[in-house]
mmCIF file of C-alpha atoms and ligand atoms in Angstrom:
data_model
loop_
_atom_site.group_PDB
_atom_site.id
_atom_site.type_symbol
_atom_site.label_atom_id
_atom_site.label_comp_id
_atom_site.label_asym_id
_atom_site.label_seq_id
_atom_site.Cartn_x
_atom_site.Cartn_y
_atom_site.Cartn_z
ATOM 1 C CA UNK A 1 32.928 -2.550 -36.377
ATOM 2 C CA UNK A 2 34.243 -2.734 -32.825
ATOM 3 C CA UNK A 3 32.287 -1.762 -29.697
ATOM 4 C CA UNK A 4 34.088 -1.430 -26.376
ATOM 5 C CA UNK A 5 31.780 -1.720 -23.349
ATOM 6 C CA UNK A 6 32.844 -0.513 -19.899
ATOM 7 C CA UNK A 7 31.038 -1.990 -16.882
ATOM 8 C CA UNK A 8 32.012 -2.428 -13.238
ATOM 9 C CA UNK A 9 29.072 -2.305 -10.809
ATOM 10 C CA UNK A 10 26.222 -4.754 -10.135
ATOM 11 C CA UNK A 11 23.391 -3.023 -12.041
ATOM 12 C CA UNK A 12 25.637 -2.624 -15.083
ATOM 13 C CA UNK A 13 26.169 -6.374 -15.372
ATOM 14 C CA UNK A 14 22.397 -6.841 -15.568
ATOM 15 C CA UNK A 15 21.963 -4.077 -18.176
ATOM 16 C CA UNK A 16 24.920 -5.307 -20.231
ATOM 17 C CA UNK A 17 23.533 -8.864 -20.214
ATOM 18 C CA UNK A 18 20.514 -7.848 -22.294
ATOM 19 C CA UNK A 19 22.467 -5.566 -24.627
ATOM 20 C CA UNK A 20 25.224 -8.131 -25.252
ATOM 21 C CA UNK A 21 22.604 -10.761 -26.028
ATOM 22 C CA UNK A 22 20.800 -8.448 -28.480
ATOM 23 C CA UNK A 23 24.156 -7.654 -30.076
ATOM 24 C CA UNK A 24 24.925 -11.336 -30.654
ATOM 25 C CA UNK A 25 21.448 -11.915 -32.148
ATOM 26 C CA UNK A 26 20.945 -8.783 -34.272
ATOM 27 C CA UNK A 27 24.494 -7.642 -35.080
ATOM 28 C CA UNK A 28 26.667 -10.775 -35.051
ATOM 29 C CA UNK A 29 29.377 -9.089 -37.132
ATOM 30 C CA UNK A 30 30.029 -6.407 -34.488
ATOM 31 C CA UNK A 31 32.926 -7.315 -32.201
ATOM 32 C CA UNK A 32 32.263 -6.417 -28.538
ATOM 33 C CA UNK A 33 35.257 -5.919 -26.261
ATOM 34 C CA UNK A 34 33.996 -6.190 -22.683
ATOM 35 C CA UNK A 35 35.941 -4.325 -19.994
ATOM 36 C CA UNK A 36 35.232 -4.915 -16.283
ATOM 37 C CA UNK A 37 36.776 -2.147 -14.195
ATOM 38 C CA UNK A 38 36.660 -4.234 -11.005
ATOM 39 C CA UNK A 39 34.582 -1.634 -9.125
ATOM 40 C CA UNK A 40 32.476 -4.483 -7.677
ATOM 41 C CA UNK A 41 34.541 -7.554 -6.958
ATOM 42 C CA UNK A 42 32.923 -9.881 -4.377
ATOM 43 C CA UNK A 43 31.635 -13.100 -5.942
ATOM 44 C CA UNK A 44 28.026 -12.211 -5.115
ATOM 45 C CA UNK A 45 28.430 -8.636 -6.428
ATOM 46 C CA UNK A 46 30.069 -9.623 -9.723
ATOM 47 C CA UNK A 47 30.819 -13.260 -10.763
ATOM 48 C CA UNK A 48 27.322 -14.503 -9.953
ATOM 49 C CA UNK A 49 25.850 -12.226 -12.640
ATOM 50 C CA UNK A 50 28.304 -13.328 -15.327
ATOM 51 C CA UNK A 51 27.571 -16.973 -14.506
ATOM 52 C CA UNK A 52 23.781 -16.920 -14.281
ATOM 53 C CA UNK A 53 23.015 -14.285 -16.940
ATOM 54 C CA UNK A 54 25.369 -15.811 -19.545
ATOM 55 C CA UNK A 55 27.386 -12.630 -19.940
ATOM 56 C CA UNK A 56 30.564 -13.246 -21.942
ATOM 57 C CA UNK A 57 33.702 -13.301 -19.761
ATOM 58 C CA UNK A 58 35.291 -9.826 -19.743
ATOM 59 C CA UNK A 59 38.141 -9.428 -22.226
ATOM 60 C CA UNK A 60 39.888 -7.110 -19.776
ATOM 61 C CA UNK A 61 39.637 -6.795 -16.000
ATOM 62 C CA UNK A 62 41.193 -3.625 -14.561
ATOM 63 C CA UNK A 63 41.097 -4.714 -10.911
ATOM 64 C CA UNK A 64 40.203 -1.228 -9.640
ATOM 65 C CA UNK A 65 37.828 -1.313 -6.655
ATOM 66 C CA UNK A 66 37.516 -0.603 -2.960
ATOM 67 C CA UNK A 67 38.991 2.934 -3.042
ATOM 68 C CA UNK A 68 37.426 6.383 -2.747
ATOM 69 C CA UNK A 69 35.401 7.756 -5.681
ATOM 70 C CA UNK A 70 38.198 10.029 -6.892
ATOM 71 C CA UNK A 71 40.907 7.413 -6.530
ATOM 72 C CA UNK A 72 38.858 4.715 -8.285
ATOM 73 C CA UNK A 73 37.877 7.042 -11.137
ATOM 74 C CA UNK A 74 41.474 8.178 -11.631
ATOM 75 C CA UNK A 75 42.900 4.668 -11.640
ATOM 76 C CA UNK A 76 40.239 3.474 -14.075
ATOM 77 C CA UNK A 77 40.870 6.456 -16.353
ATOM 78 C CA UNK A 78 44.578 5.722 -16.521
ATOM 79 C CA UNK A 79 44.059 2.040 -17.311
ATOM 80 C CA UNK A 80 41.291 2.740 -19.860
ATOM 81 C CA UNK A 81 43.390 5.328 -21.663
ATOM 82 C CA UNK A 82 46.036 2.712 -22.509
ATOM 83 C CA UNK A 83 43.504 0.019 -23.263
ATOM 84 C CA UNK A 84 41.328 2.100 -25.605
ATOM 85 C CA UNK A 85 44.378 3.408 -27.438
ATOM 86 C CA UNK A 86 45.370 -0.223 -28.075
ATOM 87 C CA UNK A 87 41.883 -1.529 -28.933
ATOM 88 C CA UNK A 88 40.875 1.445 -31.156
ATOM 89 C CA UNK A 89 37.100 0.810 -30.911
ATOM 90 C CA UNK A 90 34.584 2.582 -33.168
ATOM 91 C CA UNK A 91 32.295 3.228 -30.173
ATOM 92 C CA UNK A 92 32.581 3.101 -26.398
ATOM 93 C CA UNK A 93 29.387 2.063 -24.583
ATOM 94 C CA UNK A 94 28.719 3.037 -20.961
ATOM 95 C CA UNK A 95 25.728 2.516 -18.660
ATOM 96 C CA UNK A 96 24.183 4.577 -15.882
ATOM 97 C CA UNK A 97 26.009 6.741 -13.400
ATOM 98 C CA UNK A 98 28.814 4.959 -11.591
ATOM 99 C CA UNK A 99 32.480 5.840 -11.324
ATOM 100 C CA UNK A 100 33.110 3.199 -14.022
ATOM 101 C CA UNK A 101 30.674 5.050 -16.329
ATOM 102 C CA UNK A 102 32.456 8.381 -15.963
ATOM 103 C CA UNK A 103 35.923 6.864 -16.320
ATOM 104 C CA UNK A 104 34.864 5.014 -19.494
ATOM 105 C CA UNK A 105 33.259 8.085 -21.046
ATOM 106 C CA UNK A 106 36.118 10.414 -20.159
ATOM 107 C CA UNK A 107 38.856 8.070 -21.371
ATOM 108 C CA UNK A 108 37.054 7.681 -24.713
ATOM 109 C CA UNK A 109 36.277 11.382 -25.155
ATOM 110 C CA UNK A 110 39.934 12.319 -24.598
ATOM 111 C CA UNK A 111 40.905 9.878 -27.357
ATOM 112 C CA UNK A 112 38.162 11.235 -29.662
ATOM 113 C CA UNK A 113 36.315 7.935 -29.620
ATOM 114 C CA UNK A 114 32.523 8.463 -29.718
ATOM 115 C CA UNK A 115 30.662 7.525 -26.530
ATOM 116 C CA UNK A 116 27.162 6.047 -26.342
ATOM 117 C CA UNK A 117 25.429 6.457 -22.971
ATOM 118 C CA UNK A 118 22.623 4.112 -21.959
ATOM 119 C CA UNK A 119 20.312 5.551 -19.262
ATOM 120 C CA UNK A 120 21.068 9.139 -20.250
ATOM 121 C CA UNK A 121 19.196 12.165 -18.908
ATOM 122 C CA UNK A 122 18.343 10.916 -15.424
ATOM 123 C CA UNK A 123 18.607 13.663 -12.821
ATOM 124 C CA UNK A 124 18.077 13.892 -9.063
ATOM 125 C CA UNK A 125 19.154 17.577 -9.097
ATOM 126 C CA UNK A 126 21.185 16.755 -6.000
ATOM 127 C CA UNK A 127 24.831 17.484 -6.797
ATOM 128 C CA UNK A 128 25.990 15.957 -3.503
ATOM 129 C CA UNK A 129 25.338 12.520 -4.978
ATOM 130 C CA UNK A 130 28.421 11.047 -6.670
ATOM 131 C CA UNK A 131 26.038 9.551 -9.239
ATOM 132 C CA UNK A 132 24.636 12.974 -10.247
ATOM 133 C CA UNK A 133 28.126 14.276 -11.031
ATOM 134 C CA UNK A 134 28.924 11.108 -13.007
ATOM 135 C CA UNK A 135 25.786 11.211 -15.143
ATOM 136 C CA UNK A 136 25.831 14.942 -15.885
ATOM 137 C CA UNK A 137 29.456 14.791 -17.031
ATOM 138 C CA UNK A 138 28.905 11.605 -19.020
ATOM 139 C CA UNK A 139 25.864 13.052 -20.805
ATOM 140 C CA UNK A 140 27.816 16.156 -21.792
ATOM 141 C CA UNK A 141 30.661 14.212 -23.418
ATOM 142 C CA UNK A 142 28.561 11.499 -25.054
ATOM 143 C CA UNK A 143 27.899 11.505 -28.818
ATOM 144 C CA UNK A 144 24.768 9.376 -28.594
ATOM 145 C CA UNK A 145 22.419 9.540 -25.609
ATOM 146 C CA UNK A 146 19.865 6.812 -25.001
ATOM 147 C CA UNK A 147 17.201 8.217 -22.687
ATOM 148 C CA UNK A 148 14.772 5.757 -21.084
ATOM 149 C CA UNK A 149 11.851 8.223 -20.981
ATOM 150 C CA UNK A 150 10.653 11.461 -22.590
ATOM 151 C CA UNK A 151 11.232 13.140 -19.229
ATOM 152 C CA UNK A 152 14.902 12.174 -19.322
ATOM 153 C CA UNK A 153 15.098 13.679 -22.826
ATOM 154 C CA UNK A 154 13.620 16.929 -21.492
ATOM 155 C CA UNK A 155 16.323 17.084 -18.824
ATOM 156 C CA UNK A 156 18.951 16.817 -21.568
ATOM 157 C CA UNK A 157 17.238 19.474 -23.696
ATOM 158 C CA UNK A 158 17.215 21.862 -20.743
ATOM 159 C CA UNK A 159 20.970 21.426 -20.420
ATOM 160 C CA UNK A 160 21.411 22.392 -24.075
ATOM 161 C CA UNK A 161 22.345 18.975 -25.410
ATOM 162 C CA UNK A 162 21.767 18.704 -29.160
ATOM 163 C CA UNK A 163 18.424 17.138 -29.993
ATOM 164 C CA UNK A 164 19.904 14.965 -32.762
ATOM 165 C CA UNK A 165 22.085 13.101 -30.262
ATOM 166 C CA UNK A 166 19.152 12.043 -28.042
ATOM 167 C CA UNK A 167 17.031 8.934 -28.576
ATOM 168 C CA UNK A 168 14.176 7.856 -26.298
ATOM 169 C CA UNK A 169 14.428 4.089 -26.289
ATOM 170 C CA UNK A 170 12.840 2.750 -23.083
ATOM 171 C CA UNK A 171 14.781 1.053 -20.330
ATOM 172 C CA UNK A 172 16.991 -2.007 -20.772
ATOM 173 C CA UNK A 173 16.125 -3.008 -17.186
ATOM 174 C CA UNK A 174 12.564 -3.603 -18.370
ATOM 175 C CA UNK A 175 13.974 -5.876 -21.101
ATOM 176 C CA UNK A 176 15.844 -7.741 -18.356
ATOM 177 C CA UNK A 177 12.801 -7.983 -16.070
ATOM 178 C CA UNK A 178 10.667 -9.500 -18.835
ATOM 179 C CA UNK A 179 13.359 -11.862 -20.109
ATOM 180 C CA UNK A 180 14.479 -13.214 -16.728
ATOM 181 C CA UNK A 181 11.080 -13.361 -15.016
ATOM 182 C CA UNK A 182 10.538 -16.912 -16.243
ATOM 183 C CA UNK A 183 13.963 -17.934 -14.908
ATOM 184 C CA UNK A 184 13.422 -16.413 -11.442
ATOM 185 C CA UNK A 185 14.657 -18.718 -8.667
ATOM 186 C CA UNK A 186 13.595 -19.070 -5.036
ATOM 187 C CA UNK A 187 16.683 -18.701 -2.802
ATOM 188 C CA UNK A 188 17.636 -22.008 -1.145
ATOM 189 C CA UNK A 189 17.411 -20.471 2.333
ATOM 190 C CA UNK A 190 13.935 -19.017 1.820
ATOM 191 C CA UNK A 191 11.743 -21.926 2.974
ATOM 192 C CA UNK A 192 13.699 -22.344 6.199
ATOM 193 C CA UNK A 193 12.542 -18.833 7.210
ATOM 194 C CA UNK A 194 8.921 -20.034 7.279
ATOM 195 C CA UNK A 195 7.544 -16.683 6.099
ATOM 196 C CA UNK A 196 3.975 -16.117 4.978
ATOM 197 C CA UNK A 197 4.520 -12.539 3.999
ATOM 198 C CA UNK A 198 7.569 -10.294 3.938
ATOM 199 C CA UNK A 199 8.898 -6.928 2.858
ATOM 200 C CA UNK A 200 12.032 -6.842 0.701
ATOM 201 C CA UNK A 201 14.587 -4.166 1.513
ATOM 202 C CA UNK A 202 17.859 -2.954 -0.003
ATOM 203 C CA UNK A 203 20.044 -0.085 1.281
ATOM 204 C CA UNK A 204 23.314 1.066 -0.250
ATOM 205 C CA UNK A 205 23.052 4.701 -1.357
ATOM 206 C CA UNK A 206 26.004 6.763 -0.079
ATOM 207 C CA UNK A 207 23.736 9.549 1.218
ATOM 208 C CA UNK A 208 22.213 6.990 3.613
ATOM 209 C CA UNK A 209 25.082 4.649 4.434
ATOM 210 C CA UNK A 210 27.657 7.395 5.026
ATOM 211 C CA UNK A 211 25.421 9.333 7.415
ATOM 212 C CA UNK A 212 24.958 7.683 10.836
ATOM 213 C CA UNK A 213 21.867 9.804 11.578
ATOM 214 C CA UNK A 214 20.123 8.768 8.371
ATOM 215 C CA UNK A 215 21.121 5.124 8.897
ATOM 216 C CA UNK A 216 19.757 5.292 12.459
ATOM 217 C CA UNK A 217 16.493 6.776 11.143
ATOM 218 C CA UNK A 218 16.133 4.025 8.556
ATOM 219 C CA UNK A 219 16.857 1.215 11.018
ATOM 220 C CA UNK A 220 14.410 2.696 13.552
ATOM 221 C CA UNK A 221 11.826 2.957 10.798
ATOM 222 C CA UNK A 222 12.323 -0.689 9.805
ATOM 223 C CA UNK A 223 11.918 -1.709 13.479
ATOM 224 C CA UNK A 224 8.688 0.272 13.798
ATOM 225 C CA UNK A 225 7.094 -1.465 10.800
ATOM 226 C CA UNK A 226 6.614 -4.669 12.810
ATOM 227 C CA UNK A 227 6.868 -6.482 9.484
ATOM 228 C CA UNK A 228 9.307 -9.267 8.657
ATOM 229 C CA UNK A 229 11.871 -7.682 6.356
ATOM 230 C CA UNK A 230 14.328 -9.616 4.193
ATOM 231 C CA UNK A 231 17.451 -7.522 3.600
ATOM 232 C CA UNK A 232 20.147 -8.702 1.175
ATOM 233 C CA UNK A 233 22.872 -6.507 2.602
ATOM 234 C CA UNK A 234 25.197 -4.558 0.291
ATOM 235 C CA UNK A 235 28.851 -4.768 1.473
ATOM 236 C CA UNK A 236 29.078 -0.981 1.716
ATOM 237 C CA UNK A 237 26.185 -0.907 4.189
ATOM 238 C CA UNK A 238 27.568 -3.795 6.229
ATOM 239 C CA UNK A 239 30.893 -1.986 6.510
ATOM 240 C CA UNK A 240 29.365 1.372 7.453
ATOM 241 C CA UNK A 241 27.037 -0.123 10.069
ATOM 242 C CA UNK A 242 30.009 -1.825 11.736
ATOM 243 C CA UNK A 243 31.906 1.462 11.607
ATOM 244 C CA UNK A 244 29.033 3.381 13.261
ATOM 245 C CA UNK A 245 28.251 0.557 15.735
ATOM 246 C CA UNK A 246 24.685 0.187 14.402
ATOM 247 C CA UNK A 247 22.714 -3.066 14.836
ATOM 248 C CA UNK A 248 19.821 -4.344 12.795
ATOM 249 C CA UNK A 249 16.391 -4.640 14.407
ATOM 250 C CA UNK A 250 15.104 -8.157 15.216
ATOM 251 C CA UNK A 251 12.413 -8.112 12.536
ATOM 252 C CA UNK A 252 15.070 -7.688 9.828
ATOM 253 C CA UNK A 253 16.472 -10.913 8.389
ATOM 254 C CA UNK A 254 19.845 -10.219 6.843
ATOM 255 C CA UNK A 255 21.207 -12.302 3.995
ATOM 256 C CA UNK A 256 24.194 -11.826 1.713
ATOM 257 C CA UNK A 257 23.551 -10.062 -1.605
ATOM 258 C CA UNK A 258 21.727 -12.454 -3.930
ATOM 259 C CA UNK A 259 22.073 -13.103 -7.656
ATOM 260 C CA UNK A 260 19.651 -11.420 -10.055
ATOM 261 C CA UNK A 261 17.455 -14.503 -10.600
ATOM 262 C CA UNK A 262 16.886 -14.817 -6.849
ATOM 263 C CA UNK A 263 16.334 -11.078 -6.549
ATOM 264 C CA UNK A 264 13.627 -11.226 -9.212
ATOM 265 C CA UNK A 265 11.928 -14.041 -7.279
ATOM 266 C CA UNK A 266 12.054 -12.044 -4.030
ATOM 267 C CA UNK A 267 10.670 -8.932 -5.765
ATOM 268 C CA UNK A 268 7.845 -10.896 -7.347
ATOM 269 C CA UNK A 269 6.997 -12.655 -4.050
ATOM 270 C CA UNK A 270 7.176 -9.881 -1.453
ATOM 271 C CA UNK A 271 4.343 -7.690 -0.166
ATOM 272 C CA UNK A 272 6.208 -4.407 -0.459
ATOM 273 C CA UNK A 273 9.650 -3.168 -1.530
ATOM 274 C CA UNK A 274 11.635 -0.767 0.689
ATOM 275 C CA UNK A 275 14.735 0.562 -1.054
ATOM 276 C CA UNK A 276 17.117 3.372 -1.896
ATOM 277 C CA UNK A 277 18.238 1.627 -5.106
ATOM 278 C CA UNK A 278 17.454 3.107 -8.495
ATOM 279 C CA UNK A 279 17.075 -0.252 -10.210
ATOM 280 C CA UNK A 280 15.009 -1.821 -7.446
ATOM 281 C CA UNK A 281 12.481 1.070 -7.504
ATOM 282 C CA UNK A 282 11.802 0.293 -11.150
ATOM 283 C CA UNK A 283 11.730 -3.455 -10.607
ATOM 284 C CA UNK A 284 9.101 -3.054 -7.855
ATOM 285 C CA UNK A 285 6.971 -1.356 -10.519
ATOM 286 C CA UNK A 286 7.738 -4.023 -13.157
ATOM 287 C CA UNK A 287 6.554 -6.706 -10.709
ATOM 288 C CA UNK A 288 3.486 -4.741 -9.621
ATOM 289 C CA UNK A 289 4.706 -4.180 -6.049
ATOM 290 C CA UNK A 290 4.310 -1.008 -3.993
ATOM 291 C CA UNK A 291 7.602 0.753 -3.329
ATOM 292 C CA UNK A 292 8.641 2.797 -0.292
ATOM 293 C CA UNK A 293 11.788 4.702 -1.235
ATOM 294 C CA UNK A 294 14.366 5.648 1.397
ATOM 295 C CA UNK A 295 15.361 8.865 -0.347
ATOM 296 C CA UNK A 296 14.368 12.533 -0.392
ATOM 297 C CA UNK A 297 14.206 12.639 -4.185
ATOM 298 C CA UNK A 298 14.346 10.189 -7.052
ATOM 299 C CA UNK A 299 15.421 10.208 -10.678
ATOM 300 C CA UNK A 300 12.394 8.020 -11.501
ATOM 301 C CA UNK A 301 9.811 10.736 -10.884
ATOM 302 C CA UNK A 302 7.099 9.125 -13.024
ATOM 303 C CA UNK A 303 6.833 6.353 -10.437
ATOM 304 C CA UNK A 304 6.154 8.850 -7.658
ATOM 305 C CA UNK A 305 3.783 10.957 -9.769
ATOM 306 C CA UNK A 306 1.746 7.877 -10.689
ATOM 307 C CA UNK A 307 1.471 6.887 -7.034
ATOM 308 C CA UNK A 308 3.368 3.587 -7.452
ATOM 309 C CA UNK A 309 6.248 4.808 -5.273
ATOM 310 C CA UNK A 310 6.405 6.992 -2.162
ATOM 311 C CA UNK A 311 9.468 8.902 -0.975
ATOM 312 C CA UNK A 312 10.014 8.652 2.778
ATOM 313 C CA UNK A 313 13.652 9.741 3.187
ATOM 314 C CA UNK A 314 15.232 8.468 6.387
ATOM 315 C CA UNK A 315 12.333 9.482 8.627
ATOM 316 C CA UNK A 316 11.514 6.561 10.959
ATOM 317 C CA UNK A 317 7.841 7.429 11.527
ATOM 318 C CA UNK A 318 7.196 7.992 7.836
ATOM 319 C CA UNK A 319 8.924 4.757 6.829
ATOM 320 C CA UNK A 320 6.814 2.742 9.267
ATOM 321 C CA UNK A 321 3.587 4.515 8.304
ATOM 322 C CA UNK A 322 4.066 3.974 4.574
ATOM 323 C CA UNK A 323 5.125 0.330 4.914
ATOM 324 C CA UNK A 324 2.055 -0.472 6.993
ATOM 325 C CA UNK A 325 -0.131 1.370 4.476
ATOM 326 C CA UNK A 326 1.619 -0.190 1.480
ATOM 327 C CA UNK A 327 -1.534 -1.900 0.268
ATOM 328 C CA UNK A 328 -2.891 1.554 -0.521
ATOM 329 C CA UNK A 329 0.085 2.420 -2.719
ATOM 330 C CA UNK A 330 -0.912 1.900 -6.336
ATOM 331 C CA UNK A 331 0.382 -1.302 -7.858
ATOM 332 C CA UNK A 332 1.253 -0.881 -11.506
ATOM 333 C CA UNK A 333 3.381 -2.965 -13.737
ATOM 334 C CA UNK A 334 4.238 -1.441 -17.075
ATOM 335 C CA UNK A 335 3.999 1.443 -19.453
ATOM 336 C CA UNK A 336 6.673 3.942 -18.528
ATOM 337 C CA UNK A 337 9.793 2.159 -19.760
ATOM 338 C CA UNK A 338 9.186 0.939 -23.293
ATOM 339 C CA UNK A 339 8.093 -2.421 -24.645
ATOM 340 C CA UNK A 340 10.922 -4.704 -23.525
ATOM 341 C CA UNK A 341 12.886 -4.244 -26.756
ATOM 342 C CA UNK A 342 15.094 -1.339 -25.711
ATOM 343 C CA UNK A 343 18.376 -3.146 -26.304
ATOM 344 C CA UNK A 344 17.430 -3.943 -29.886
ATOM 345 C CA UNK A 345 16.350 -0.318 -30.467
ATOM 346 C CA UNK A 346 19.586 1.051 -29.025
ATOM 347 C CA UNK A 347 21.766 -1.136 -31.228
ATOM 348 C CA UNK A 348 19.640 -0.329 -34.273
ATOM 349 C CA UNK A 349 20.338 3.390 -33.748
ATOM 350 C CA UNK A 350 24.018 2.838 -32.979
ATOM 351 C CA UNK A 351 24.710 0.820 -36.120
ATOM 352 C CA UNK A 352 22.161 2.302 -38.577
HETATM 353 C C1 UD1 B 1 28.162 1.979 -6.643
HETATM 354 C C2 UD1 B 1 27.709 3.182 -7.447
HETATM 355 C C3 UD1 B 1 26.214 3.393 -7.251
HETATM 356 C C4 UD1 B 1 25.456 2.133 -7.569
HETATM 357 C C5 UD1 B 1 26.019 0.966 -6.784
HETATM 358 C C6 UD1 B 1 25.357 -0.314 -7.226
HETATM 359 C C7 UD1 B 1 29.377 4.975 -7.705
HETATM 360 C C8 UD1 B 1 29.754 6.332 -7.273
HETATM 361 N N1 UD1 B 1 28.381 4.401 -7.002
HETATM 362 O O1 UD1 B 1 27.947 2.269 -5.271
HETATM 363 O O2 UD1 B 1 25.773 4.419 -8.110
HETATM 364 O O3 UD1 B 1 24.103 2.335 -7.228
HETATM 365 O O4 UD1 B 1 27.423 0.847 -7.035
HETATM 366 O O5 UD1 B 1 25.431 -1.301 -6.254
HETATM 367 O O6 UD1 B 1 29.926 4.459 -8.649
HETATM 368 N N2 UD1 B 1 32.389 -3.240 -1.651
HETATM 369 C C9 UD1 B 1 32.794 -4.512 -1.343
HETATM 370 N N3 UD1 B 1 32.703 -5.466 -2.315
HETATM 371 C C10 UD1 B 1 32.224 -5.222 -3.553
HETATM 372 C C11 UD1 B 1 31.815 -3.925 -3.849
HETATM 373 C C12 UD1 B 1 31.915 -2.937 -2.905
HETATM 374 O O7 UD1 B 1 33.236 -4.787 -0.227
HETATM 375 O O8 UD1 B 1 32.155 -6.150 -4.383
HETATM 376 C C13 UD1 B 1 32.487 -2.196 -0.601
HETATM 377 C C14 UD1 B 1 33.902 -1.596 -0.538
HETATM 378 O O9 UD1 B 1 34.166 -1.269 0.785
HETATM 379 C C15 UD1 B 1 33.727 -0.334 -1.358
HETATM 380 C C16 UD1 B 1 32.309 0.083 -0.981
HETATM 381 O O10 UD1 B 1 31.597 -1.143 -0.884
HETATM 382 O O11 UD1 B 1 34.673 0.646 -1.049
HETATM 383 C C17 UD1 B 1 31.642 0.998 -1.965
HETATM 384 O O12 UD1 B 1 31.726 0.473 -3.292
HETATM 385 P P1 UD1 B 1 31.598 1.457 -4.546
HETATM 386 O O13 UD1 B 1 31.600 0.643 -5.778
HETATM 387 O O14 UD1 B 1 32.576 2.583 -4.464
HETATM 388 O O15 UD1 B 1 30.196 2.144 -4.351
HETATM 389 P P2 UD1 B 1 28.769 1.492 -4.156
HETATM 390 O O16 UD1 B 1 28.210 1.998 -2.870
HETATM 391 O O17 UD1 B 1 28.802 0.046 -4.396
HETATM 392 N N1 UDP B 2 20.202 -6.826 -7.115
HETATM 393 C C1 UDP B 2 20.606 -8.147 -7.065
HETATM 394 N N2 UDP B 2 20.903 -8.688 -5.836
HETATM 395 C C2 UDP B 2 20.800 -7.972 -4.678
HETATM 396 C C3 UDP B 2 20.385 -6.624 -4.752
HETATM 397 C C4 UDP B 2 20.107 -6.073 -5.999
HETATM 398 O O1 UDP B 2 20.689 -8.829 -8.085
HETATM 399 O O2 UDP B 2 21.103 -8.528 -3.608
HETATM 400 C C5 UDP B 2 19.906 -6.255 -8.434
HETATM 401 C C6 UDP B 2 18.544 -5.610 -8.545
HETATM 402 O O3 UDP B 2 17.558 -6.579 -8.849
HETATM 403 C C7 UDP B 2 18.754 -4.589 -9.660
HETATM 404 C C8 UDP B 2 20.184 -4.174 -9.465
HETATM 405 O O4 UDP B 2 20.803 -5.193 -8.683
HETATM 406 O O5 UDP B 2 18.622 -5.197 -10.931
HETATM 407 C C9 UDP B 2 20.215 -2.874 -8.739
HETATM 408 O O6 UDP B 2 21.506 -2.616 -8.317
HETATM 409 P P1 UDP B 2 21.824 -1.682 -7.089
HETATM 410 O O7 UDP B 2 20.654 -1.570 -6.202
HETATM 411 O O8 UDP B 2 23.076 -2.215 -6.499
HETATM 412 O O9 UDP B 2 22.205 -0.309 -7.793
HETATM 413 P P2 UDP B 2 21.358 0.906 -8.404
HETATM 414 O O10 UDP B 2 20.303 0.369 -9.280
HETATM 415 O O11 UDP B 2 20.847 1.694 -7.253
HETATM 416 O O12 UDP B 2 22.394 1.692 -9.137
#
């Protein structure tokens, strides 16, 4: 049995780390061919995760990154078509909603290779997001859909996807949070900041970074919080802020993107999380931290409905108000995303 996994962006390295480990433990006879599309390529957006999470070195690196969504997807598709035809895997495994996910799923489907999609059924119902297009298309060409929650399964049902293809298995990011919590590492630079309390922020979503008005609103909101904010800055955001001539407020301490073990430490140590990331919203919940989300909608609606997460969009006043009131946001730390054994469950279904 041969499984070909396509990954390319930061959150996919973290998800693949737990699935590849479960594969080695529970299905040692399955051969995994790991393909890195190259979508993320800076050392601290890619290599650091392979090194510290013990992910096997990719068998193939496509070197496609840095272009527009369409160009990247097309170049990945072309390279994956050749590669999959040569490798002839029994299954292709893709994660989430990035351009790498869609290219992997589409290349496989065109070659009649069955596709398994981890994190299926998530919807923002906002078709202007590149991620929404990627996940809807991927779900509709996948043969096996691993939904993290019952709500995600309902989204798939409403789109007419066959019930037999859908499995609710929890979230592999919860597996990762539990497994790596004990290996969390304080960043070397942290003590020199002399902070007693801080908010942790990440910003990278295209709907924010590509819109100077939304970026301005977010930066004004961060300034108004009068809280010390640690911001590991995504390269996309750095580039866009330079392009728009936007500066960061003085209360925001910018650092380069950190590795996952340092990120887990920061999440577990902060007072409040401010983010537009999908993964970081869930991790705030896993670590029992209130989350203020810089979006108008979220795929992770259970977090908002339970009161663990508030949506503030890019509205400066609302951002500041919710960060200062963060102690009133409910702090919860488990329940929605399985029992930490999602990877094992997924592989059990795939190879049963
Ligand atoms: C992508 C995903 C998004 C995911 C995010 C995780 C798509 C459509 N978007 O967004 O769903 O949440 O990854 O972080 O697939 N760049 C660098 N170095 C890098 C990586 C990116 O400089 O290592 C810069 C480049 O200018 C690049 C830009 O960031 O063009 C955007 O990168 P891209 O991978 O297209 O999208 P992300 O915003 O990272
Ligand atoms: N992350 C990280 N270092 C950082 C910022 C994020 O390791 O500097 C991790 C974070 O803990 C989470 C994942 O990257 O596991 C989320 O990725 P990202 O926010 O880039 O994408 P999204 O989840 O929105 O697709």
